[in-house]
XYZ file of C-alpha atoms in Angstrom:
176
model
C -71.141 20.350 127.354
C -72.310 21.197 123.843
C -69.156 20.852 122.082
C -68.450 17.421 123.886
C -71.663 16.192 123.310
C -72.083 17.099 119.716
C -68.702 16.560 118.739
C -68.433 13.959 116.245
C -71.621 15.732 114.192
C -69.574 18.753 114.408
C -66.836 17.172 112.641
C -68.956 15.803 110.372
C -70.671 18.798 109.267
C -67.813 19.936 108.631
C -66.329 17.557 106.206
C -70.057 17.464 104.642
C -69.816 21.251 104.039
C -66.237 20.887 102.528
C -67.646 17.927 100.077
C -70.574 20.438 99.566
C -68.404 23.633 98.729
C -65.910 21.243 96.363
C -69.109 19.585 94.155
C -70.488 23.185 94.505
C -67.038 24.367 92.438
C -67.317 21.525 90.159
C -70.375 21.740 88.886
C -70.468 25.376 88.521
C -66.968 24.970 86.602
C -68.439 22.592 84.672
C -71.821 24.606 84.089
C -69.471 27.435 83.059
C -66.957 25.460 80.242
C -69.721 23.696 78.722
C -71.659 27.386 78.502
C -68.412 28.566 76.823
C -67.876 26.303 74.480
C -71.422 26.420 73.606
C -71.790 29.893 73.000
C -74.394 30.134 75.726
C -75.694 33.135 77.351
C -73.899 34.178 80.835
C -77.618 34.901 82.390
C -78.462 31.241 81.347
C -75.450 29.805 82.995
C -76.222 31.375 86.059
C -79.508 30.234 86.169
C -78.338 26.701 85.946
C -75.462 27.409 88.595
C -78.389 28.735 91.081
C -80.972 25.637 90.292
C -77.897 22.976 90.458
C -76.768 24.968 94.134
C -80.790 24.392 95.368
C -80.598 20.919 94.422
C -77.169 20.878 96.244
C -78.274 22.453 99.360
C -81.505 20.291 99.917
C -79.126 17.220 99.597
C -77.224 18.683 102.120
C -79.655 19.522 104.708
C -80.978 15.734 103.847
C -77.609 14.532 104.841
C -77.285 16.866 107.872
C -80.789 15.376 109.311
C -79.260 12.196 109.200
C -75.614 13.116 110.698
C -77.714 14.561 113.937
C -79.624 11.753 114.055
C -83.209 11.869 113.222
C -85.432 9.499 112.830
C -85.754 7.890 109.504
C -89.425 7.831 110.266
C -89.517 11.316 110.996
C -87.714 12.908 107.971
C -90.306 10.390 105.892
C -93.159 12.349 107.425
C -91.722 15.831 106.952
C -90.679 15.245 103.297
C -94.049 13.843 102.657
C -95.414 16.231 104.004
C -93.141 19.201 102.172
C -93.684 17.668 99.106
C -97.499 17.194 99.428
C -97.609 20.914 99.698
C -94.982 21.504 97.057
C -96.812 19.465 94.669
C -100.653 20.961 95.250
C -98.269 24.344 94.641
C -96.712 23.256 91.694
C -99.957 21.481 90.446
C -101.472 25.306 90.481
C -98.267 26.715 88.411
C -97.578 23.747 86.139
C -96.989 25.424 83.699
C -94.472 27.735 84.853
C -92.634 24.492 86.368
C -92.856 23.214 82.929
C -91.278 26.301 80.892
C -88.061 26.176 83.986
C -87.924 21.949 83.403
C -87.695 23.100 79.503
C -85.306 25.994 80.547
C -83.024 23.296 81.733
C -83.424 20.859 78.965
C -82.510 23.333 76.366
C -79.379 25.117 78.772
C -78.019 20.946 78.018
C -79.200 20.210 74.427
C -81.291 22.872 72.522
C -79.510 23.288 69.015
C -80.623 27.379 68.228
C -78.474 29.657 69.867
C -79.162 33.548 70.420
C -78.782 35.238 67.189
C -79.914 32.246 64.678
C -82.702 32.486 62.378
C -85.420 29.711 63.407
C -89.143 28.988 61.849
C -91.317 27.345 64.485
C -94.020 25.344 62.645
C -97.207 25.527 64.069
C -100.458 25.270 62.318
C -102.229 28.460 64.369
C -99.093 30.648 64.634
C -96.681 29.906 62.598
C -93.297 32.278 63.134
C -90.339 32.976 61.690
C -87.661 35.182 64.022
C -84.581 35.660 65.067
C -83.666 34.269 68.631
C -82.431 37.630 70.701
C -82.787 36.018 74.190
C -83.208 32.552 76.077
C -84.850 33.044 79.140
C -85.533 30.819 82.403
C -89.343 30.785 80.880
C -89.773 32.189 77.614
C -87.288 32.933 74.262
C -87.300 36.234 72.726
C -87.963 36.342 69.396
C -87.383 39.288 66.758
C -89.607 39.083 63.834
C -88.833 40.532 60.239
C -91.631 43.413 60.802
C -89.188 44.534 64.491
C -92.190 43.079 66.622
C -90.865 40.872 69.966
C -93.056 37.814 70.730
C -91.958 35.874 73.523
C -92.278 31.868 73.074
C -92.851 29.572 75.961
C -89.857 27.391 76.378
C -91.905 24.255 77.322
C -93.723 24.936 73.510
C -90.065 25.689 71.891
C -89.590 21.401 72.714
C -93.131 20.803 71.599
C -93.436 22.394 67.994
C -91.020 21.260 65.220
C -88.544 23.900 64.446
C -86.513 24.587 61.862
C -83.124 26.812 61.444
C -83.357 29.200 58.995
C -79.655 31.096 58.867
C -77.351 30.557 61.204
C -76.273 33.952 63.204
C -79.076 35.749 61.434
C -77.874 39.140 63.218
C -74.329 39.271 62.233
C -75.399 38.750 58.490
C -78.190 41.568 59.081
C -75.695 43.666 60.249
C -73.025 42.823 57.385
C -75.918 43.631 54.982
C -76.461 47.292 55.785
């Protein structure tokens, strides 16, 4: 009864899942070459692979509503609804959504890699380090004196910064 009943959605599940699985591949192939051929850390590229499969999954479960047939009306009130609590959450941490929105930005376009010399010019703290890790929130940064500050990511697009050598820790090391 089930099966004959629900067999076209079955079907189309199906295929949906396959499409899902094959953009899944892509992208993380994608995420992967373009980590590669940026020099980018493997923990960064992961965390991009994990936020573009959550993205990929609600899609999916948006499509799936739809192939069972629900309401149009209905979904409208439970995303609303979702997203009304999602938002007075996320209004509480904005910040942290902020430094994982930066995260992204700089995975696709930040110039500094890990290991460069930067000077971040701000007028209360200014700082001049070498980058030893990009994080999902905050960089790592190494100053001269050995101390590790960590740096917000969301103020690492905010503050002008400057690069200061290029693979700072491979000429350290060449120097001793």
């Amino acid at each position: 009864m089930f099966i004959e009943a629900y067999k076209k959605p079955v079907i189309v599940t199906f295929i949906l899942l396959a499409i899902f699985i094959i953009i899944r591949f892509i992208i993380r192939k994608l995420v992967i070459k373009l980590g590669k051929s940026n020099n980018i850390n493997i923990a960064r590229v992961r965390l991009i692979n994990r936020y573009s499969t959550v993205v990929l999954a609600i899609l999916f479960i948006f499509a799936e509503s739809f192939v069972f047939g629900i309401d149009t009306s209905d979904i409208a009130v439970v995303f609303s609804s979702v997203f009304a609590v999602i938002g007075v959450a996320l209004f509480a941490i904005w910040s942290i959504l902020s430094n994982v929105t930066s995260g992204v930005i700089m995975f696709f376009s930040f110039p500094y890699k890990v290991g460069d010399k930067i000077s971040i010019h701000d007028k209360d703290f200014p700082i001049e380090a070498i980058i030893e890790d990009i994080r999902a929130f905050q960089l790592h940064l190494r100053l001269d004196n050995g101390d590790l500050v960590t740096y917000p990511n969301n103020l690492m697009l905010q503050k002008a910064v400057t690069l200061v050598q290029k693979n700072a820790i491979d000429a350290e090391i060449k120097d001793r």
